[in-house]
């Protein structure tokens, strides 16, 4: 009897270690990263007040890719980039090349931008950037190199696939403050302090990748040095603490949140605060993530089911040709440039677009984790609402995903008005319809329903 029991125990242990070697739920993972720091001076994205190109590099910028293969053998890739964001044209080019070269369907590629305001402009310069022809050429060259590098890093992550286990848990960190209260203290101040963490381990439990999120602008720094701002410091700190692992940062719905306190003036007595605060916020996030990684995390099963679909969000009203021509006389560069661009669209197409085609993406990891990736600069109301609806413990909502066409206000923020309510969206034809929040939430719910595992 004893020998049989021993044999049975040995068989069970053997099958368990074999299951672990293949990764629980049959996961394989691959990781790759590439430096995307510009080679020389380039116009920087994020602040309208800048008057010249970058003057140096504080930190390297990276594109990082995590490829996941579930038990069905299908590949899915998350790419995080230390950039303010990109427009649809570049996003589409990346996705199309990944489809052609790696057979990766659009719903199985997600791009997320840290929204650092210390990175380069990509694609068409924003209306606030007073760039000359020479600088436009620098941006064009950088954008072409970036496209090649992102496609390459996706390919390398897929080639790196090997057995892995996935686990998820959330921490908390108090970095973000609702920044609309800086202008008007009477406004409500919702924030999302959750720190979602996905940990990818190899067969020997070694940490291969840490994907961590937080919802807050990357605006601690405002000078002319290229760098990743506090998310850059956080990733560097995590990679120092976990030798050999790749740390990836996913920006959340932080459109109306700033890292505070911060100093953006030029007083020499206070300048030291800028870099100190950016580094300290990075350390705070890294500590929150580290506590999660060293704590008890929930194993994540497959399959990984995915969907992406645009929702057409209408504008309230479109400006007339006469209104645009009046705006061209405006003294502000941003106002003038955006009016010129809209007039060019009007001349070319005979009309302005009446809707924004807005990307909504959903990934469901078995029944364990729901990842929602929303385009644009999304305010906090969306993440709080979607997590309340789909489960605080299993729902991860990212903003700044796939493309960044402008600010995406909730109905509350749209009604309150101000910068995030629509004033910032100079490149778009008008204010969004009051239906915006319901339309986006409805599309998320629709895609969640479609990707849910049949019970």
Coordinates of C-alpha atoms in Angstrom, one line a residue:
X1 CA 0.0 0.0 0.0
X2 CA 2.8 2.5 0.9
X3 CA 4.6 2.1 -2.4
X4 CA 1.4 2.8 -4.3
X5 CA 0.7 5.9 -2.2
X6 CA 4.3 7.0 -2.8
X7 CA 4.0 6.4 -6.6
X8 CA 0.7 8.3 -6.7
X9 CA 2.2 11.2 -4.8
X10 CA 5.2 11.2 -7.1
X11 CA 2.9 11.2 -10.2
X12 CA 0.9 14.1 -8.8
X13 CA 4.1 16.0 -7.9
X14 CA 5.5 15.3 -11.4
X15 CA 2.3 16.4 -13.2
X16 CA 2.2 19.6 -11.0
X17 CA 5.8 20.5 -11.8
X18 CA 5.1 19.8 -15.5
X19 CA 2.1 22.1 -15.3
X20 CA 4.3 24.7 -13.7
X21 CA 7.0 24.3 -16.4
X22 CA 4.4 24.9 -19.1
X23 CA 3.0 27.8 -17.0
X24 CA -0.3 27.5 -15.2
X25 CA -3.1 27.7 -17.7
X26 CA -0.6 27.1 -20.4
X27 CA 0.8 30.6 -20.7
X28 CA 3.9 31.6 -22.6
X29 CA 5.4 35.1 -22.3
X30 CA 8.1 37.0 -24.2
X31 CA 9.6 40.4 -23.3
X32 CA 11.6 42.9 -25.3
X33 CA 12.6 46.5 -25.0
X34 CA 14.3 49.1 -27.1
X35 CA 15.7 52.6 -26.5
X36 CA 13.6 55.3 -28.4
X37 CA 15.5 58.4 -27.1
X38 CA 15.9 60.9 -29.9
X39 CA 19.5 61.2 -31.3
X40 CA 19.7 65.0 -31.0
X41 CA 17.7 68.1 -30.2
X42 CA 14.0 67.7 -31.1
X43 CA 10.8 69.6 -30.3
X44 CA 9.2 68.3 -27.2
X45 CA 5.5 67.3 -26.7
X46 CA 3.1 68.3 -23.9
X47 CA 3.6 71.9 -23.0
X48 CA 2.6 74.9 -25.2
X49 CA 5.0 77.2 -23.4
X50 CA 8.2 75.7 -24.8
X51 CA 10.0 77.9 -27.3
X52 CA 12.9 75.7 -28.5
X53 CA 13.9 72.1 -29.1
X54 CA 15.3 69.7 -26.3
X55 CA 18.8 70.5 -24.9
X56 CA 19.9 67.2 -23.4
X57 CA 18.8 63.8 -22.0
X58 CA 18.0 63.1 -18.4
X59 CA 16.8 59.6 -18.9
X60 CA 16.5 57.2 -21.9
X61 CA 13.0 56.6 -23.3
X62 CA 11.9 53.1 -24.1
X63 CA 9.4 51.1 -26.0
X64 CA 8.7 47.8 -24.2
X65 CA 6.7 44.8 -25.4
X66 CA 5.1 41.9 -23.5
X67 CA 3.9 39.1 -25.8
X68 CA 1.5 36.6 -24.2
X69 CA 0.4 33.2 -25.7
X70 CA -2.5 31.4 -24.1
X71 CA -3.4 27.7 -24.2
X72 CA -5.0 28.2 -27.6
X73 CA -1.6 29.2 -29.1
X74 CA -2.8 32.7 -30.1
X75 CA -0.4 35.7 -29.5
X76 CA -1.3 39.0 -27.9
X77 CA 1.1 41.9 -27.4
X78 CA 1.1 44.9 -25.1
X79 CA 3.5 47.7 -25.9
X80 CA 4.2 50.6 -23.5
X81 CA 6.0 53.7 -24.7
X82 CA 7.6 56.6 -22.9
X83 CA 5.9 59.2 -25.1
X84 CA 3.1 61.8 -24.6
X85 CA 1.0 59.9 -27.1
X86 CA 0.6 59.3 -30.9
X87 CA -2.1 60.1 -33.4
X88 CA -4.2 57.5 -35.3
X89 CA -2.1 57.6 -38.5
X90 CA 1.1 56.3 -36.7
X91 CA -0.9 53.9 -34.6
X92 CA -2.6 52.4 -37.7
X93 CA 0.9 52.1 -39.4
X94 CA 2.3 50.2 -36.4
X95 CA -0.7 47.9 -36.3
X96 CA -0.8 47.2 -40.0
X97 CA 2.9 46.3 -40.1
X98 CA 2.5 44.0 -37.1
X99 CA -0.4 42.3 -38.8
X100 CA 1.6 41.8 -42.0
X101 CA 4.9 40.7 -40.4
X102 CA 3.6 38.7 -37.4
X103 CA 0.0 37.8 -38.2
X104 CA -1.1 39.9 -35.2
X105 CA -4.7 40.9 -35.4
X106 CA -5.5 44.5 -34.4
X107 CA -7.5 43.5 -31.3
X108 CA -4.5 41.6 -30.1
X109 CA -2.1 44.6 -30.1
X110 CA -2.5 47.3 -27.4
X111 CA -0.3 50.4 -27.3
X112 CA -0.1 52.6 -24.2
X113 CA 1.7 55.9 -23.6
X114 CA 3.1 57.0 -20.3
X115 CA 2.2 60.6 -21.3
X116 CA 5.6 62.0 -20.3
X117 CA 5.8 65.7 -21.1
X118 CA 9.6 65.3 -21.5
X119 CA 9.5 63.3 -24.7
X120 CA 9.6 64.2 -28.4
X121 CA 6.8 65.3 -30.7
X122 CA 5.9 62.5 -33.2
X123 CA 4.0 62.7 -36.5
X124 CA 2.4 66.1 -37.3
X125 CA 3.5 68.8 -34.8
X126 CA 0.7 69.9 -32.5
X127 CA -0.7 73.4 -33.0
X128 CA 1.2 74.9 -30.1
X129 CA 4.6 73.8 -31.5
X130 CA 6.2 76.7 -33.3
X131 CA 8.5 74.5 -35.5
X132 CA 10.4 75.5 -38.6
X133 CA 10.9 73.3 -41.7
X134 CA 14.2 72.0 -40.4
X135 CA 12.6 70.9 -37.1
X136 CA 9.7 69.4 -39.0
X137 CA 12.2 67.2 -40.8
X138 CA 13.8 66.1 -37.5
X139 CA 10.4 65.1 -36.2
X140 CA 9.6 63.3 -39.5
X141 CA 12.8 61.3 -39.3
X142 CA 12.3 60.4 -35.6
X143 CA 8.8 59.2 -36.3
X144 CA 9.9 56.9 -39.1
X145 CA 12.6 55.4 -36.8
X146 CA 10.1 55.0 -34.0
X147 CA 7.8 53.1 -36.3
X148 CA 10.6 50.7 -37.2
X149 CA 11.6 50.2 -33.6
X150 CA 8.1 49.6 -32.3
X151 CA 7.4 46.9 -34.9
X152 CA 10.8 45.3 -34.3
X153 CA 10.3 45.2 -30.5
X154 CA 6.9 43.5 -31.0
X155 CA 8.6 40.9 -33.2
X156 CA 11.4 40.3 -30.7
X157 CA 8.9 39.8 -27.8
X158 CA 7.0 37.2 -29.9
X159 CA 10.3 35.4 -30.6
X160 CA 11.1 35.4 -26.9
X161 CA 8.0 33.4 -25.9
X162 CA 8.6 30.7 -23.3
X163 CA 6.6 29.1 -20.5
X164 CA 5.4 31.5 -17.8
X165 CA 2.9 32.1 -15.1
X166 CA 0.8 35.3 -14.7
X167 CA -0.5 36.8 -11.5
X168 CA -2.4 40.0 -10.7
X169 CA -3.0 42.1 -7.6
X170 CA -3.4 45.8 -6.8
X171 CA -1.8 48.2 -4.5
X172 CA -2.4 51.9 -3.7
X173 CA -0.4 55.0 -4.0
X174 CA -1.1 58.7 -3.3
X175 CA 0.7 60.5 -6.1
X176 CA -2.1 62.0 -8.1
X177 CA -4.3 65.0 -7.1
X178 CA -7.3 66.1 -9.1
X179 CA -5.7 69.1 -10.8
X180 CA -9.0 70.9 -11.7
X181 CA -9.0 72.0 -8.1
X182 CA -5.8 74.0 -8.7
X183 CA -7.9 76.4 -10.8
X184 CA -11.1 76.1 -8.7
X185 CA -10.9 74.5 -5.2
X186 CA -14.7 74.2 -5.1
X187 CA -14.7 71.5 -7.8
X188 CA -15.0 67.8 -6.7
X189 CA -11.6 66.1 -6.6
X190 CA -12.0 62.4 -7.6
X191 CA -8.8 60.4 -8.1
X192 CA -7.9 56.8 -8.8
X193 CA -5.2 55.7 -6.4
X194 CA -5.2 52.0 -7.5
X195 CA -1.9 50.5 -8.6
X196 CA -2.8 47.4 -10.8
X197 CA 0.1 45.0 -11.2
X198 CA 0.6 42.1 -13.6
X199 CA 3.6 39.9 -12.7
X200 CA 5.1 37.5 -15.3
X201 CA 7.3 34.8 -13.9
X202 CA 9.4 32.1 -15.5
X203 CA 9.4 28.3 -14.6
X204 CA 11.7 28.9 -11.7
X205 CA 9.5 31.7 -10.2
X206 CA 12.0 34.3 -11.4
X207 CA 10.3 37.7 -12.3
X208 CA 10.5 38.3 -16.0
X209 CA 8.2 41.3 -16.4
X210 CA 6.2 43.6 -14.1
X211 CA 3.4 45.6 -15.7
X212 CA 2.2 48.4 -13.4
X213 CA -0.4 51.1 -13.8
X214 CA -1.4 54.4 -12.3
X215 CA -3.7 57.3 -13.3
X216 CA -1.9 60.6 -13.2
X217 CA -0.2 63.0 -15.7
X218 CA 3.5 62.7 -16.1
X219 CA 4.1 66.4 -15.6
X220 CA 6.6 66.7 -12.6
X221 CA 9.2 68.2 -15.0
X222 CA 8.9 71.1 -17.4
X223 CA 12.4 71.8 -18.7
X224 CA 14.2 70.9 -21.9
X225 CA 15.7 67.6 -20.9
X226 CA 14.4 64.4 -22.5
X227 CA 13.2 61.8 -20.0
X228 CA 10.3 59.6 -18.8
X229 CA 9.3 61.9 -15.8
X230 CA 8.1 60.0 -12.7
X231 CA 6.9 56.9 -14.6
X232 CA 10.5 56.7 -16.1
X233 CA 12.0 56.9 -12.6
X234 CA 9.5 54.3 -11.4
X235 CA 10.4 51.8 -14.1
X236 CA 14.2 52.3 -13.6
X237 CA 13.7 51.8 -9.8
X238 CA 11.8 48.5 -10.4
X239 CA 14.3 47.2 -12.8
X240 CA 17.0 48.0 -10.2
X241 CA 15.1 46.0 -7.5
X242 CA 14.3 43.1 -9.8
X243 CA 17.5 42.4 -11.8
X244 CA 16.8 40.9 -15.2
X245 CA 13.1 41.9 -15.2
X246 CA 11.5 44.4 -17.5
X247 CA 9.3 47.0 -15.8
X248 CA 6.4 48.4 -18.0
X249 CA 4.2 51.3 -17.1
X250 CA 0.6 51.6 -18.2
X251 CA -1.0 55.1 -17.9
X252 CA -4.5 55.1 -16.4
X253 CA -7.4 57.6 -16.6
X254 CA -5.2 60.4 -15.4
X255 CA -6.3 63.3 -17.6
X256 CA -7.5 65.4 -14.7
X257 CA -4.8 64.4 -12.3
X258 CA -1.4 65.9 -11.6
X259 CA 1.5 64.7 -9.4
X260 CA 1.5 67.3 -6.7
X261 CA 3.3 69.1 -5.3
X262 CA 5.4 70.1 -8.3
X263 CA 7.5 73.1 -9.2
X264 CA 7.5 74.4 -12.8
X265 CA 8.9 77.9 -12.3
X266 CA 12.5 79.2 -12.8
X267 CA 13.4 80.4 -9.3
X268 CA 16.8 78.9 -8.6
X269 CA 16.0 78.4 -5.0
X270 CA 13.1 76.1 -5.9
X271 CA 14.3 74.4 -9.1
X272 CA 15.7 71.4 -7.2
X273 CA 12.2 70.4 -6.3
X274 CA 11.4 69.5 -10.0
X275 CA 13.7 66.5 -10.4
X276 CA 13.5 65.6 -6.7
X277 CA 9.8 65.3 -6.8
X278 CA 9.8 63.4 -10.1
X279 CA 12.3 60.9 -8.6
X280 CA 10.4 60.6 -5.3
X281 CA 7.0 60.0 -7.1
X282 CA 8.8 57.3 -9.1
X283 CA 10.1 55.7 -5.9
X284 CA 6.6 55.9 -4.3
X285 CA 5.1 54.0 -7.3
X286 CA 7.9 51.5 -7.4
X287 CA 7.5 50.8 -3.6
X288 CA 3.7 50.3 -4.1
X289 CA 4.4 47.9 -6.9
X290 CA 7.1 46.1 -5.1
X291 CA 4.8 45.5 -2.1
X292 CA 2.3 43.9 -4.4
X293 CA 4.9 41.7 -6.2
X294 CA 6.3 40.4 -2.8
X295 CA 2.8 39.8 -1.4
X296 CA 0.1 37.3 -2.3
X297 CA -1.0 37.6 -5.9
X298 CA -3.8 35.9 -7.7
X299 CA -2.9 33.5 -10.5
X300 CA -4.4 34.5 -13.9
X301 CA -5.8 31.9 -16.2
X302 CA -6.7 32.0 -19.9
X303 CA -7.8 32.0 -22.5
X304 CA -7.1 35.6 -23.4
X305 CA -10.1 36.9 -25.4
X306 CA -9.9 40.3 -27.1
X307 CA -11.9 42.9 -29.0
X308 CA -11.4 46.4 -30.4
X309 CA -14.0 48.6 -32.0
X310 CA -14.4 52.3 -32.5
X311 CA -17.4 54.3 -31.2
X312 CA -18.5 57.3 -33.2
X313 CA -18.8 60.2 -30.8
X314 CA -20.6 63.2 -32.2
X315 CA -19.5 66.8 -31.8
X316 CA -22.1 69.2 -30.4
X317 CA -21.8 71.6 -33.3
X318 CA -19.3 72.3 -36.0
X319 CA -17.7 75.8 -36.6
X320 CA -18.7 77.6 -39.7
X321 CA -16.1 78.8 -42.3
X322 CA -16.7 82.3 -41.1
X323 CA -15.9 81.4 -37.4
X324 CA -12.7 79.6 -38.4
X325 CA -11.6 82.6 -40.5
X326 CA -12.2 84.9 -37.4
X327 CA -10.1 82.5 -35.3
X328 CA -7.2 82.8 -37.7
X329 CA -6.9 86.4 -36.6
X330 CA -6.5 85.3 -33.0
X331 CA -3.2 86.3 -31.3
X332 CA -2.6 82.8 -29.8
X333 CA -0.5 80.5 -32.0
X334 CA -2.4 77.4 -31.0
X335 CA -5.8 79.0 -31.8
X336 CA -4.6 80.2 -35.2
X337 CA -2.9 76.9 -36.2
X338 CA -5.9 74.8 -35.3
X339 CA -8.2 77.1 -37.2
X340 CA -5.9 76.9 -40.3
X341 CA -5.9 73.1 -40.0
X342 CA -9.7 72.8 -39.8
X343 CA -10.1 75.2 -42.8
X344 CA -7.7 73.0 -44.7
X345 CA -9.9 70.0 -43.9
X346 CA -13.0 72.0 -45.0
X347 CA -11.3 72.9 -48.3
X348 CA -10.2 69.4 -48.9
X349 CA -13.4 67.5 -48.0
X350 CA -16.0 70.1 -48.3
X351 CA -17.0 69.5 -44.7
X352 CA -15.6 68.9 -41.2
X353 CA -16.0 65.4 -39.6
X354 CA -19.2 65.3 -37.4
X355 CA -17.9 62.5 -35.2
X356 CA -14.6 61.3 -33.6
X357 CA -13.9 57.6 -34.3
X358 CA -12.9 56.7 -30.8
X359 CA -11.0 53.4 -30.0
X360 CA -12.2 51.0 -27.3
X361 CA -10.3 47.8 -26.5
X362 CA -11.1 45.0 -24.1
X363 CA -8.9 42.0 -23.1
X364 CA -10.3 39.3 -20.8
X365 CA -7.9 36.9 -19.1
X366 CA -10.2 33.9 -18.5
X367 CA -12.6 35.1 -15.8
X368 CA -9.7 36.5 -13.6
X369 CA -8.8 39.9 -15.1
X370 CA -10.5 42.4 -17.3
X371 CA -8.2 45.0 -19.1
X372 CA -10.0 48.0 -20.7
X373 CA -7.9 50.2 -22.9
X374 CA -9.4 53.6 -23.9
X375 CA -8.0 56.1 -26.4
X376 CA -7.2 59.7 -25.6
X377 CA -6.7 61.6 -22.3
X378 CA -9.5 60.0 -20.3
X379 CA -10.7 61.6 -17.0
X380 CA -10.9 59.6 -13.8
X381 CA -14.8 59.2 -13.8
X382 CA -14.5 56.5 -16.5
X383 CA -12.2 54.3 -14.5
X384 CA -14.1 54.7 -11.3
X385 CA -17.4 53.9 -13.1
X386 CA -16.2 50.9 -15.0
X387 CA -14.5 49.4 -12.0
X388 CA -17.6 49.8 -9.9
X389 CA -19.6 48.1 -12.7
X390 CA -17.2 45.2 -13.6
X391 CA -15.5 44.6 -10.3
X392 CA -13.0 46.7 -8.3
X393 CA -10.7 43.7 -7.7
X394 CA -10.5 42.3 -11.3
X395 CA -10.9 45.4 -13.5
X396 CA -7.9 47.5 -14.9
X397 CA -8.8 50.6 -16.9
X398 CA -6.1 52.3 -19.0
X399 CA -6.4 55.6 -20.8
X400 CA -3.9 57.0 -23.3
X401 CA -4.2 53.7 -25.3
X402 CA -3.7 53.1 -29.0
X403 CA -4.0 56.8 -30.0
X404 CA -4.4 60.2 -28.3
X405 CA -6.7 62.4 -30.3
X406 CA -7.4 64.8 -27.3
X407 CA -9.2 65.0 -23.9
X408 CA -12.1 62.6 -23.2
X409 CA -14.3 64.3 -20.6
X410 CA -17.0 62.6 -18.6
X411 CA -20.5 64.3 -18.6
X412 CA -19.6 65.9 -15.3
X413 CA -16.4 67.4 -16.6
X414 CA -18.0 68.4 -19.9
X415 CA -20.7 70.3 -18.0
X416 CA -18.1 71.9 -15.6
X417 CA -16.1 73.0 -18.7
X418 CA -12.6 74.3 -18.5
X419 CA -9.4 72.7 -19.9
X420 CA -10.3 69.0 -19.7
X421 CA -13.9 69.8 -20.5
X422 CA -13.0 70.7 -24.1
X423 CA -10.9 73.9 -24.1
X424 CA -7.8 71.8 -24.6
X425 CA -9.1 70.1 -27.7
X426 CA -8.0 72.7 -30.2
X427 CA -7.3 70.2 -32.9
X428 CA -10.8 68.8 -32.9
X429 CA -13.8 70.5 -34.6
X430 CA -15.8 71.2 -31.5
X431 CA -17.0 70.1 -28.0
X432 CA -18.2 66.5 -27.6
X433 CA -21.9 65.7 -27.4
X434 CA -23.3 65.2 -23.9
X435 CA -23.8 61.5 -24.8
X436 CA -20.0 60.9 -24.8
X437 CA -19.8 59.1 -21.4
X438 CA -22.8 56.8 -22.0
X439 CA -21.6 55.9 -25.5
X440 CA -18.1 54.9 -24.3
X441 CA -19.4 53.0 -21.3
X442 CA -22.0 51.2 -23.5
X443 CA -19.3 50.2 -26.0
X444 CA -17.0 48.8 -23.2
X445 CA -20.0 46.8 -21.8
X446 CA -20.7 45.5 -25.3
X447 CA -17.1 44.3 -25.8
X448 CA -17.0 42.9 -22.3
X449 CA -20.1 40.9 -23.1
X450 CA -18.6 39.6 -26.4
X451 CA -15.3 38.5 -24.8
X452 CA -16.8 36.9 -21.7
X453 CA -16.1 33.2 -21.2
X454 CA -19.2 31.1 -21.7
X455 CA -20.2 29.8 -18.3

